[in-house]
Amino acid sequence: MSLSYYTLDQDFGGRIQFDKLCELCSKLFDSEAAWGIEPYYTIVNDRRYRFHHDIRTLERSADAGCHLCNLILSQINLPDLERMRKDLDEAFVSSCRQIGILIHRIEHYYKLQVNAWRRYDSPPSGYFAEFDHIKQQAWSKIAELDVNPEEQDYTNEERSTSYLNCSNATLLQIAQWMGECLTSHSKCFDIQTVTATRDILPLRLLDLAPALHPDLIKLEYTEPLPVHTVYATLSHCWGGHCKTSLTTSSLAKFQTGIHLNTLPRTFQEAVLLTRKLGIRYLWIDALCIVQDSHQDWSHQASLMGDFYANSSLTISATGSSDSDGGLYHSRSPLSVWPCRITAKWDCFPVDKLVLNRPGWAEERALEPLSTRGWAFQEWLLSKRTIHLSKDQVRWECHCLAASEVYPKGLEDHDIDFHGLPTKSVIKLLESEDASDLWRRIRTDYSEKHLTVATDKLTAFAGIARMVHKVLKSPKEDYVAGLWRPELMTELLWERHTPRKEVKVIRKDHLSQYIAPSWSWASIDGCIWYPLLEVYNEDQSGVYADIVEAKTFPQGDEYGPVNSGFLIIRGSLYYVELASSLDTSSKYRTREWKASFTQGLFSTHKWSSASLDNDSYTRSAPSTKDSFFFLPMRSTIRSSETFESKLIGLLLEKTGNGVHQYRRSGLLTLYGLVKDILVSCSNGLLPIDSHHDKNVDTSSLHTIEIV
């Protein structure tokens, strides 16, 4: 393979006709009357609704060149596509009513929303017997486009007909973005001094200079190189297997030369792209870390955050699920570029409109790499990132989020990153809400996938080191993923169902130790902090006292740990926790009932619980188990009409000593907290009151949680 193998100038040319619409799409904007008669359309308060194509005719219309149908189809995710095809083939829904178009106004702008008639896989008994209930619940949004006046269109005026996500024109645009960042972005420089916590080079780099042959590269030790040597990094999905990687047996051979033909496609294209951008050195984990040496991998992995923070550019194989997926992807230009139309009715203040996919990047546009745990750190810490998504190239630095369609970028407030790590969060870490943001970063990270579960703390170490630098917090304040200065709140995480379905491995399936049970890193699943979700909090009580928290790192203070413990003083109560599944709701919610002995907390109105070892499934009819409840904090409202809550840890004995426990979950009691406290026979008082000589402290326990 030689450089001439890759040509990025091929395009559809005259075969592409932008702004062409099919008959149904044309009628959306022709006139008010074109919306038909009831029940096929409605007009209420600037909301217009009518039925459109079914999924099969939508796909055929897109193939025939309808620009709007292409944009709509590009927004529908694969599971929805497959479900809609099945619904149509099985005659669950009529072809004339499967897809509906809603045009509605939100403040000063409009949205074109696409809805589909939805069939639930496991509806409750009798669910489809009531037509009104179906009408209310069975529609779901499958796509959405922005509708803007032409004068407010900030997209690139020249729409490319290239069928690749990266063309030679795109390479020129990348070079321009890099040049602007290096010469004009003073804020980027300021923030980069924060993200780069250690001024180091990787131990090894790939030398791409084609001194011997254009198809050869070689591995070099960096000791002779200046510490500020310019290099690029690759962010990618391994996909479970990589056909070529550095091992102890191939180390000498790699130093002699590596032929590009022996590399996976993603690595080949990363080498060629790095050369085209004029960068001589490239770091790829699979080729620069000895994969069969635990010592080399552990040491290099602990520095990986610095490798990305110190690199000049991160090339992200955002659209590929494995090392053979490549950087370059075919696309339809009609599914990427905005559609310009002329509206002939009075819904809009102007007649020249632009229909476009929303924002810098929809959630799907950054998948699958955005779902990976290692990529979370790589993207957040990198100075500059080129995302080679399936549809187009996107640029991200601390000052600019841009793309092929939006080359000048968007304002920060216009960018919705869907829980993805972005460089903008680093700017916010110095604010008063830094601790809440720090918890949000960990919450978002917990949603990401790791092929190796024991990488949980390792893949997050670079972020932790950077955040502690920003917060001016010493390394001793980092305890297995938690922040010591706010440990009372930090301990109150709970297992959480993410925004979208992800594969979660139960805690008891983990074969190796990762972290103490009181750390969020101990579970292979998603977490959140429910205590933060409060409204108009007037006061709160603290009902436990943390005596000591200690972990024993394997090496790096921000990396994996061998063990840890928490010594805490508070009140312990025996509780029986029962749950049942509410099958009357389409959401199949789980209801919890907490029962205490001796009438304790008898006045609480209801409770919610989250078990770390989520051993039941969504379909399990009921569960019942016993725990110890350790109250931690309460949020109390001043108004008698509002419910407050008391939140604490669910614990189980380990069997190793009378006072040793492990965390099992989180329990929240809702009601008028002052009444809940009065109902406790020994009196549950804020921990500060325990030092009062007039207070009975017989109910206090000092325990160890491991």
XYZ file of C-alpha atoms in Angstrom:
706
model
C 0.000 0.000 0.000
C 1.341 3.407 -0.907
C 0.111 6.908 -0.309
C -1.437 7.006 -3.767
C -3.851 4.287 -2.632
C -5.778 6.902 -0.681
C -7.452 9.583 -2.730
C -9.895 11.840 -0.947
C -11.190 13.751 -3.967
C -13.795 11.301 -5.271
C -17.345 12.627 -5.038
C -20.832 12.285 -6.474
C -20.408 15.399 -8.583
C -23.433 15.995 -10.786
C -25.315 13.044 -9.327
C -26.152 15.041 -6.201
C -28.924 17.645 -6.275
C -29.241 19.577 -3.043
C -32.668 20.916 -1.932
C -34.618 18.477 -4.107
C -37.817 17.335 -2.350
C -40.229 14.482 -2.915
C -43.938 15.243 -3.347
C -44.828 14.656 0.312
C -41.971 16.808 1.607
C -42.838 19.592 -0.833
C -46.395 19.670 0.508
C -45.093 20.342 4.012
C -44.181 23.860 2.915
C -46.386 24.529 -0.129
C -49.399 26.071 1.557
C -51.597 25.950 4.617
C -54.246 24.032 2.694
C -51.749 21.365 1.676
C -51.854 20.014 5.214
C -55.159 18.391 4.294
C -58.247 17.888 6.381
C -58.838 16.352 9.791
C -57.796 13.911 11.129
C -54.712 13.965 8.922
C -53.496 17.313 10.176
C -53.927 19.730 13.051
C -53.013 23.376 13.609
C -52.921 24.499 17.249
C -50.786 27.337 18.629
C -48.082 27.278 15.957
C -48.033 23.462 15.960
C -48.707 21.762 12.632
C -48.966 18.010 12.361
C -49.608 15.599 9.501
C -48.805 12.045 8.487
C -45.896 11.378 6.168
C -44.159 8.391 4.588
C -43.991 4.968 6.150
C -40.465 3.695 6.781
C -40.218 1.763 3.496
C -41.329 4.671 1.304
C -39.130 7.023 3.335
C -36.109 4.864 2.485
C -37.110 4.686 -1.182
C -37.615 8.448 -1.314
C -34.174 9.006 0.213
C -32.619 6.662 -2.358
C -34.392 8.629 -5.083
C -32.669 11.810 -3.900
C -35.107 13.659 -1.628
C -32.874 15.884 0.477
C -35.267 16.140 3.445
C -35.959 12.392 3.520
C -32.196 11.803 3.635
C -31.817 14.175 6.587
C -34.701 12.505 8.436
C -33.435 8.996 7.738
C -29.945 9.886 8.978
C -31.440 10.763 12.385
C -33.238 7.456 12.976
C -31.159 4.970 14.929
C -30.797 1.374 13.781
C -32.998 -0.260 16.478
C -35.856 2.117 15.603
C -35.396 1.414 11.891
C -35.563 -2.333 12.426
C -38.574 -2.054 14.723
C -40.452 0.179 12.266
C -39.782 -2.188 9.371
C -41.065 -5.094 11.445
C -44.181 -3.185 12.533
C -44.990 -2.352 8.925
C -44.311 -5.862 7.599
C -46.500 -7.411 10.313
C -49.288 -4.885 9.625
C -49.207 -3.575 13.180
C -49.556 -0.072 11.815
C -51.055 1.203 8.580
C -48.591 2.599 6.062
C -50.355 5.974 5.946
C -50.083 6.479 9.719
C -46.664 5.131 10.713
C -44.708 8.410 10.595
C -45.911 11.862 11.495
C -44.294 15.268 10.995
C -44.729 17.932 13.662
C -43.584 21.500 13.031
C -43.683 23.581 16.183
C -42.235 26.757 17.599
C -40.040 26.918 20.701
C -39.633 30.558 21.737
C -38.004 32.244 18.714
C -37.123 29.227 16.601
C -38.808 26.211 15.026
C -38.292 22.469 15.083
C -39.332 19.802 12.623
C -40.001 16.734 14.752
C -40.519 13.265 13.306
C -42.644 10.817 15.320
C -43.345 7.128 14.793
C -46.159 4.893 16.003
C -44.548 2.653 18.588
C -45.224 -0.935 19.580
C -44.080 -1.902 23.067
C -42.344 -5.260 23.231
C -43.948 -6.310 26.539
C -47.122 -4.275 27.133
C -49.081 -4.783 30.343
C -52.189 -6.945 30.148
C -55.016 -5.188 28.337
C -52.742 -2.342 27.296
C -53.996 -2.198 23.715
C -57.639 -2.540 24.674
C -58.053 1.173 25.392
C -57.631 3.253 22.253
C -57.161 6.544 24.119
C -54.288 5.049 26.096
C -52.638 3.890 22.875
C -53.025 7.332 21.330
C -51.419 8.947 24.347
C -48.501 6.581 24.817
C -47.661 4.980 21.477
C -45.936 7.894 19.723
C -42.203 8.393 20.102
C -39.805 10.950 18.628
C -37.352 9.354 16.187
C -35.761 12.428 14.586
C -35.608 16.204 14.843
C -34.315 18.980 12.590
C -33.722 22.669 13.210
C -35.679 25.128 11.056
C -33.920 28.496 10.759
C -34.295 31.605 8.606
C -31.705 31.659 5.848
C -30.016 34.758 7.287
C -29.397 32.866 10.548
C -27.760 29.931 8.803
C -24.171 29.512 10.009
C -23.345 26.429 7.970
C -20.718 26.317 5.253
C -22.040 28.012 2.114
C -20.220 25.544 -0.151
C -21.848 22.141 0.310
C -19.448 19.331 -0.533
C -20.536 16.465 -2.786
C -17.804 14.172 -1.457
C -19.022 10.717 -0.497
C -16.244 10.415 2.106
C -16.352 11.938 5.570
C -12.892 13.433 4.958
C -11.787 15.024 1.677
C -8.720 17.004 0.661
C -10.757 20.152 1.292
C -11.417 18.857 4.807
C -7.680 18.376 5.360
C -7.143 22.027 4.464
C -9.875 22.960 6.939
C -8.195 20.883 9.685
C -4.904 22.637 8.994
C -6.693 25.990 9.237
C -8.301 25.043 12.580
C -4.911 23.959 13.917
C -3.236 27.143 12.734
C -5.884 29.329 14.357
C -5.647 27.418 17.620
C -1.853 27.625 17.749
C -1.691 31.332 16.931
C -4.947 32.889 18.166
C -6.465 30.851 21.001
C -4.918 32.300 24.144
C -7.541 30.584 26.326
C -6.508 27.238 24.875
C -2.958 27.834 26.039
C -4.116 28.820 29.532
C -6.243 25.700 29.962
C -3.614 23.404 28.452
C -1.286 24.328 31.306
C -3.922 22.794 33.584
C -4.662 19.568 31.694
C -0.989 18.670 31.267
C -0.181 17.678 34.846
C 3.296 16.304 34.038
C 5.634 17.552 31.318
C 6.653 14.185 29.869
C 6.874 12.282 26.602
C 5.638 8.725 26.090
C 8.410 6.150 26.494
C 8.076 5.200 22.817
C 6.731 6.914 19.694
C 6.189 5.839 16.102
C 8.521 7.693 13.721
C 6.557 8.288 10.515
C 9.335 9.943 8.508
C 9.489 7.901 5.277
C 13.293 7.898 5.179
C 13.579 4.311 3.965
C 10.266 3.697 2.220
C 6.877 5.486 2.295
C 5.187 2.303 3.490
C 7.511 1.842 6.485
C 7.435 3.343 9.976
C 9.467 2.422 13.042
C 9.238 2.455 16.811
C 11.652 4.750 18.659
C 12.502 5.337 22.299
C 11.992 9.010 23.119
C 14.873 9.514 25.558
C 17.030 11.358 22.949
C 14.108 13.602 21.883
C 13.352 17.059 23.351
C 10.563 16.936 25.933
C 8.400 19.246 23.808
C 8.612 17.100 20.673
C 5.460 17.475 18.576
C 3.455 14.261 18.243
C -0.116 13.106 17.643
C -2.137 10.497 19.529
C -4.795 8.069 18.311
C -8.045 7.483 20.193
C -9.772 4.310 19.013
C -11.796 1.209 19.885
C -9.825 -2.022 20.097
C -12.936 -4.077 19.417
C -11.663 -6.963 21.528
C -8.804 -7.914 19.207
C -6.014 -6.138 17.360
C -4.201 -8.167 14.722
C -0.897 -6.311 15.215
C 0.418 -5.085 18.566
C 3.712 -4.580 20.358
C 4.920 -7.605 22.346
C 8.205 -8.568 23.965
C 8.990 -10.752 20.951
C 8.206 -8.043 18.350
C 9.910 -5.122 20.118
C 13.224 -5.418 18.243
C 11.442 -5.907 14.916
C 9.279 -2.810 15.447
C 12.412 -0.753 16.069
C 13.777 -1.880 12.697
C 10.615 -1.118 10.760
C 6.882 -1.809 10.554
C 5.239 -2.250 7.156
C 1.907 -0.451 6.915
C 0.315 -3.484 5.253
C 0.698 -5.419 8.506
C -1.327 -2.884 10.492
C -5.094 -2.718 11.016
C -6.879 -0.282 8.733
C -7.428 2.344 11.476
C -3.695 2.436 12.244
C -2.762 2.645 8.547
C -5.064 5.591 7.953
C -3.941 7.312 11.165
C -0.326 7.115 9.964
C -1.199 8.577 6.568
C -3.384 11.336 8.030
C -0.697 12.318 10.553
C 1.826 12.592 7.721
C -0.571 14.700 5.641
C -0.885 17.093 8.583
C 2.892 17.451 8.754
C 3.406 15.701 12.109
C 6.336 13.281 12.287
C 5.545 11.267 15.433
C 2.439 9.305 16.411
C 1.484 7.454 19.602
C -0.823 4.430 19.364
C -1.293 2.424 22.553
C -1.288 -0.971 20.825
C 2.018 -0.242 19.074
C 3.819 1.748 21.793
C 3.023 -0.234 24.967
C 4.280 -3.813 25.354
C 0.967 -5.623 25.584
C 2.235 -8.853 27.162
C 4.260 -7.075 29.872
C 2.160 -6.250 32.946
C 4.940 -4.026 34.280
C 5.226 -1.970 31.097
C 1.456 -1.712 30.644
C 0.803 -0.689 34.266
C 3.480 2.008 34.205
C 2.490 3.437 30.807
C -1.241 3.264 31.596
C -0.714 5.411 34.695
C 0.796 8.106 32.447
C -1.690 7.807 29.608
C -3.640 10.916 30.557
C -0.437 12.942 30.239
C 0.332 11.403 26.839
C -2.939 12.782 25.462
C -2.688 16.089 27.343
C 0.824 16.732 25.983
C 0.163 15.707 22.379
C -0.380 18.395 19.763
C -3.394 16.636 18.276
C -5.585 13.629 19.003
C -6.934 11.802 15.968
C -10.154 10.104 17.030
C -11.512 7.106 15.106
C -14.922 8.137 16.399
C -17.014 6.213 13.889
C -15.260 2.833 14.134
C -16.028 -0.022 16.523
C -12.678 -1.797 16.127
C -9.145 -1.323 14.825
C -10.151 -2.377 11.301
C -12.998 0.133 11.021
C -10.758 2.905 9.699
C -10.989 6.678 9.794
C -12.676 7.228 6.440
C -16.324 6.318 5.904
C -18.669 6.591 2.950
C -21.697 8.832 3.340
C -24.477 10.504 1.417
C -23.900 14.272 1.215
C -27.685 14.708 1.363
C -27.716 13.238 4.879
C -25.076 15.713 6.089
C -25.677 19.105 4.507
C -28.650 21.400 5.259
C -31.646 21.608 2.956
C -32.738 25.068 1.819
C -36.422 25.503 1.027
C -39.002 28.189 0.298
C -42.131 28.098 2.464
C -45.379 29.383 0.968
C -47.530 29.746 4.081
C -47.672 32.041 7.063
C -46.355 29.773 9.814
C -42.903 31.306 9.487
C -41.981 35.010 9.591
C -39.805 34.564 6.468
C -40.112 32.311 3.447
C -36.439 31.351 2.951
C -35.637 28.556 5.415
C -32.817 26.149 6.168
C -33.468 22.673 7.597
C -30.480 21.152 9.328
C -29.445 18.501 11.818
C -29.193 20.104 15.270
C -25.988 21.369 16.800
C -22.332 20.477 16.648
C -22.926 16.773 17.195
C -25.926 14.644 17.966
C -25.286 11.821 20.385
C -25.222 9.182 17.641
C -22.712 11.157 15.578
C -19.951 10.510 18.126
C -20.687 6.820 18.557
C -19.424 4.195 18.994
C -16.209 5.620 20.475
C -18.125 8.007 22.749
C -19.406 4.994 24.689
C -15.903 3.848 25.709
C -14.365 4.567 29.107
C -10.805 5.149 27.890
C -12.022 7.588 25.213
C -13.769 9.649 27.910
C -10.376 10.540 29.385
C -8.607 10.865 26.033
C -11.105 13.379 24.676
C -11.323 15.444 27.835
C -7.569 15.870 28.329
C -6.470 16.353 24.705
C -5.505 19.856 23.587
C -7.131 19.403 20.207
C -9.225 16.559 18.826
C -10.239 15.655 15.289
C -13.326 13.437 15.405
C -13.570 11.333 12.257
C -17.247 10.491 12.593
C -19.157 8.485 10.035
C -20.835 11.566 8.591
C -18.178 14.298 8.779
C -15.053 15.554 10.524
C -15.483 17.498 13.753
C -12.941 19.701 15.499
C -12.700 20.367 19.212
C -10.311 22.517 21.220
C -10.879 24.575 24.364
C -12.056 27.573 22.334
C -13.853 26.063 19.365
C -16.210 23.204 18.527
C -16.537 23.131 14.728
C -17.229 20.740 11.875
C -17.308 20.477 8.110
C -20.874 21.811 8.147
C -20.144 24.421 10.852
C -16.520 25.426 10.085
C -16.724 28.584 12.208
C -18.184 26.702 15.140
C -21.034 27.395 17.502
C -21.359 29.325 20.721
C -20.843 27.249 23.875
C -24.478 27.523 24.912
C -25.564 26.043 21.578
C -23.584 22.857 22.086
C -25.293 19.901 23.727
C -22.784 17.157 24.374
C -25.188 14.559 25.784
C -23.070 13.683 28.797
C -19.872 13.492 26.790
C -16.619 14.884 28.137
C -15.825 18.271 26.668
C -13.092 20.722 27.249
C -15.634 23.321 28.339
C -16.072 21.559 31.698
C -12.461 22.377 32.586
C -13.300 26.085 32.394
C -16.102 25.540 34.919
C -14.057 23.608 37.463
C -12.871 26.825 39.108
C -16.436 27.950 39.776
C -18.315 27.728 43.061
C -20.091 24.608 41.820
C -16.839 22.765 41.112
C -17.628 19.913 43.492
C -20.983 19.289 41.807
C -19.275 19.354 38.410
C -16.623 16.927 39.659
C -19.399 14.522 40.650
C -21.075 15.007 37.289
C -17.855 14.049 35.486
C -17.711 10.793 37.429
C -21.412 10.159 36.850
C -20.923 10.561 33.089
C -17.828 8.361 33.153
C -19.731 5.582 34.919
C -21.982 5.223 31.857
C -19.055 4.291 29.633
C -17.977 0.780 28.687
C -14.695 -0.872 29.621
C -13.616 -4.124 28.009
C -11.603 -4.898 31.151
C -13.616 -4.028 34.270
C -10.491 -3.677 36.413
C -9.446 -0.647 34.312
C -12.166 1.403 36.077
C -9.802 3.596 38.106
C -6.835 3.348 35.721
C -8.782 4.797 32.782
C -9.907 7.691 34.983
C -6.582 8.488 36.692
C -5.567 11.287 34.313
C -8.859 13.122 34.809
C -8.636 12.740 38.592
C -5.096 14.123 38.619
C -6.134 17.101 36.476
C -9.226 17.913 38.564
C -7.258 17.798 41.810
C -4.734 20.175 40.254
C -7.514 22.619 39.323
C -9.103 22.338 42.767
C -5.681 22.707 44.428
C -6.439 19.509 46.286
C -3.556 17.205 47.359
C -3.319 13.620 46.150
C -4.252 12.403 49.647
C -7.740 13.825 49.053
C -8.411 11.204 46.366
C -9.725 7.962 47.859
C -10.736 5.296 45.318
C -12.568 7.769 43.084
C -14.054 9.915 45.877
C -13.087 13.411 47.055
C -12.199 13.517 50.749
C -13.233 17.167 51.486
C -16.879 16.284 50.696
C -16.785 12.596 51.538
C -20.123 12.632 53.390
C -21.886 13.608 50.156
C -19.518 11.611 47.954
C -20.561 8.371 49.673
C -24.215 8.889 48.732
C -24.071 7.610 45.160
C -26.499 5.020 43.880
C -26.757 2.613 40.970
C -28.685 4.284 38.215
C -30.399 3.297 34.985
C -28.672 5.370 32.279
C -30.332 7.603 29.701
C -29.937 4.830 27.163
C -29.660 1.102 27.551
C -26.135 -0.140 28.285
C -24.766 -3.532 29.171
C -24.329 -3.701 32.938
C -22.422 -6.481 34.686
C -23.642 -7.293 38.173
C -21.285 -6.675 41.032
C -21.147 -10.348 42.007
C -19.949 -11.190 38.508
C -16.715 -9.256 38.943
C -13.943 -11.781 39.427
C -11.292 -9.299 40.579
C -11.190 -6.636 43.269
C -11.508 -3.072 41.969
C -12.349 -0.806 44.906
C -13.897 -0.847 48.391
C -17.666 -1.307 48.405
C -18.245 2.340 49.429
C -16.663 3.574 46.171
C -18.675 3.962 42.965
C -15.798 2.211 41.184
C -16.718 -1.047 42.943
C -19.697 -1.674 40.655
C -19.621 -2.207 36.913
C -22.577 0.024 36.222
C -23.916 3.576 36.094
C -24.243 5.808 39.150
C -25.666 9.177 40.109
C -26.001 11.377 43.199
C -29.697 11.628 44.145
C -29.018 13.920 47.102
C -28.152 16.665 44.609
C -31.584 16.471 42.981
C -33.382 18.717 45.492
C -35.412 21.908 45.159
C -35.106 24.937 47.449
C -33.173 23.114 50.119
C -33.494 25.140 53.319
C -31.466 23.100 55.719
C -29.910 19.686 56.081
C -28.768 17.418 58.853
C -25.711 15.161 59.058
C -26.170 11.994 61.098
C -22.810 10.240 60.821
C -19.199 11.112 61.474
C -16.369 9.897 59.230
C -13.468 8.960 61.486
C -11.034 7.714 58.839
C -10.958 6.839 55.133
C -7.913 5.120 53.693
C -6.961 3.275 50.527
C -3.833 1.397 49.522
C -2.928 2.231 45.886
C -1.118 -0.287 43.705
C 1.261 2.477 42.630
C -0.143 5.701 41.195
C -2.131 7.558 43.866
C -4.881 8.212 41.314
C -4.893 4.689 39.915
C -6.101 1.240 41.004
C -6.101 0.219 44.655
C -5.364 -3.037 46.458
C -7.785 -2.351 49.320
C -9.388 0.345 51.432
C -11.539 0.934 54.482
C -13.843 3.526 55.994
C -14.289 4.049 59.741
C -17.587 5.796 60.440
C -19.624 6.581 63.558
C -23.407 6.762 63.532
C -26.684 5.002 64.284
C -27.518 1.563 62.849
C -31.047 0.254 62.334
C -32.204 -3.155 61.162
C -34.478 -2.857 58.124
C -36.413 -5.297 55.980
C -36.611 -4.120 52.397
C -39.285 -5.468 50.077
C -39.987 -4.501 46.482
C -42.624 -5.282 43.902
C -43.033 -4.462 40.235
C -45.838 -2.102 39.271
C -47.124 -3.750 36.078
C -49.932 -1.220 35.642
C -47.440 1.292 34.265
C -45.762 0.994 30.888
C -42.551 2.008 32.676
C -42.858 -1.042 34.981
C -41.568 0.884 37.961
C -40.373 -0.872 41.112
C -42.042 0.067 44.384
C -40.144 -0.239 47.666
C -41.299 -0.756 51.247
C -38.905 -0.356 54.169
C -39.957 -1.927 57.481
C -38.094 -1.106 60.700
C -38.305 -2.917 64.020
C -39.857 -1.300 67.107
C -41.784 1.210 65.026
C -38.738 3.207 63.970
C -39.311 5.717 61.143
C -42.942 4.617 61.073
C -44.151 8.004 59.865
C -42.271 8.029 56.571
C -44.683 8.205 53.650
C -42.713 6.199 51.140
C -39.196 5.069 50.357
C -36.893 4.379 47.442
C -33.897 2.098 47.344
C -31.075 1.180 45.033
C -29.098 -2.029 45.502
C -25.475 -2.097 44.350
C -25.730 -5.820 43.596
C -28.709 -5.538 41.298
C -29.553 -9.235 41.458
C -33.152 -8.852 40.371
C -34.189 -8.146 36.793
C -36.823 -5.801 35.460
C -39.282 -8.679 35.183
C -38.741 -10.089 38.686
C -42.136 -9.866 40.451
C -40.810 -9.186 43.965
C -37.732 -9.161 46.183
C -37.200 -9.172 49.943
C -34.021 -8.892 51.983
C -32.645 -7.583 55.270
C -29.997 -4.910 55.782
C -28.625 -2.447 58.295
C -29.529 1.200 57.665
C -26.955 3.905 58.473
C -28.617 7.375 58.199
C -26.224 9.915 56.692
C -27.960 13.137 55.676
C -31.357 14.762 55.428
C -32.777 17.615 53.427
C -35.497 19.428 55.355
C -37.971 21.919 53.890
C -39.252 24.831 55.946
C -42.761 24.409 54.594
C -44.932 21.752 56.221
C -46.564 21.015 52.882
C -43.416 19.747 51.185
C -41.844 16.362 51.723
C -38.259 16.109 52.867
C -35.973 13.115 52.781
C -33.563 11.152 54.920
C -30.874 9.292 53.014
C -28.390 6.680 54.170
C -26.387 3.559 53.372
C -27.659 -0.004 53.307
C -25.044 -2.310 54.836
C -24.426 -6.027 55.282
C -22.033 -7.772 57.649
C -18.937 -9.257 55.994
C -18.515 -12.025 58.556
C -14.992 -10.793 59.324
C -15.446 -9.313 62.759
C -18.405 -7.942 64.665
C -18.117 -4.361 63.406
C -17.104 -4.873 59.754
C -19.650 -4.231 57.009
C -19.841 -3.827 53.271
C -22.030 -1.360 51.440
C -25.071 -2.907 49.705
C -27.001 0.109 48.474
C -28.747 3.367 49.274
C -32.090 3.957 51.003
C -34.101 7.181 50.980
C -37.084 7.819 53.268
C -39.542 10.513 52.177
C -41.881 12.431 54.439
C -41.702 15.173 57.036
C -38.214 14.417 58.294
C -38.758 15.999 61.706
C -41.622 13.548 62.285
C -39.471 10.656 61.089
C -36.770 11.595 63.570
C -39.170 11.930 66.495
C -40.489 8.433 65.825
C -37.065 6.905 66.483
C -36.993 5.470 70.019
C -33.376 6.389 70.821
C -33.520 9.687 68.993
C -31.699 10.284 65.699
C -29.995 13.658 66.058
C -27.506 15.539 63.900
C -23.990 14.300 64.625
C -23.017 17.622 66.227
C -25.581 16.915 68.953
C -23.834 13.668 69.848
C -21.150 15.702 71.604
C -23.756 17.187 73.925
C -23.406 15.591 77.384
C -27.193 15.685 77.790
C -27.774 13.493 74.724
C -27.995 9.718 75.029
C -25.288 8.250 72.753
C -26.069 4.605 73.431
C -27.373 4.160 69.894
C -24.077 5.188 68.297
C -21.850 2.615 66.630
C -18.324 2.909 65.266
C -18.020 0.516 62.346
C -15.675 -0.336 59.483
C -16.913 -0.485 55.893
C -14.679 -2.279 53.394
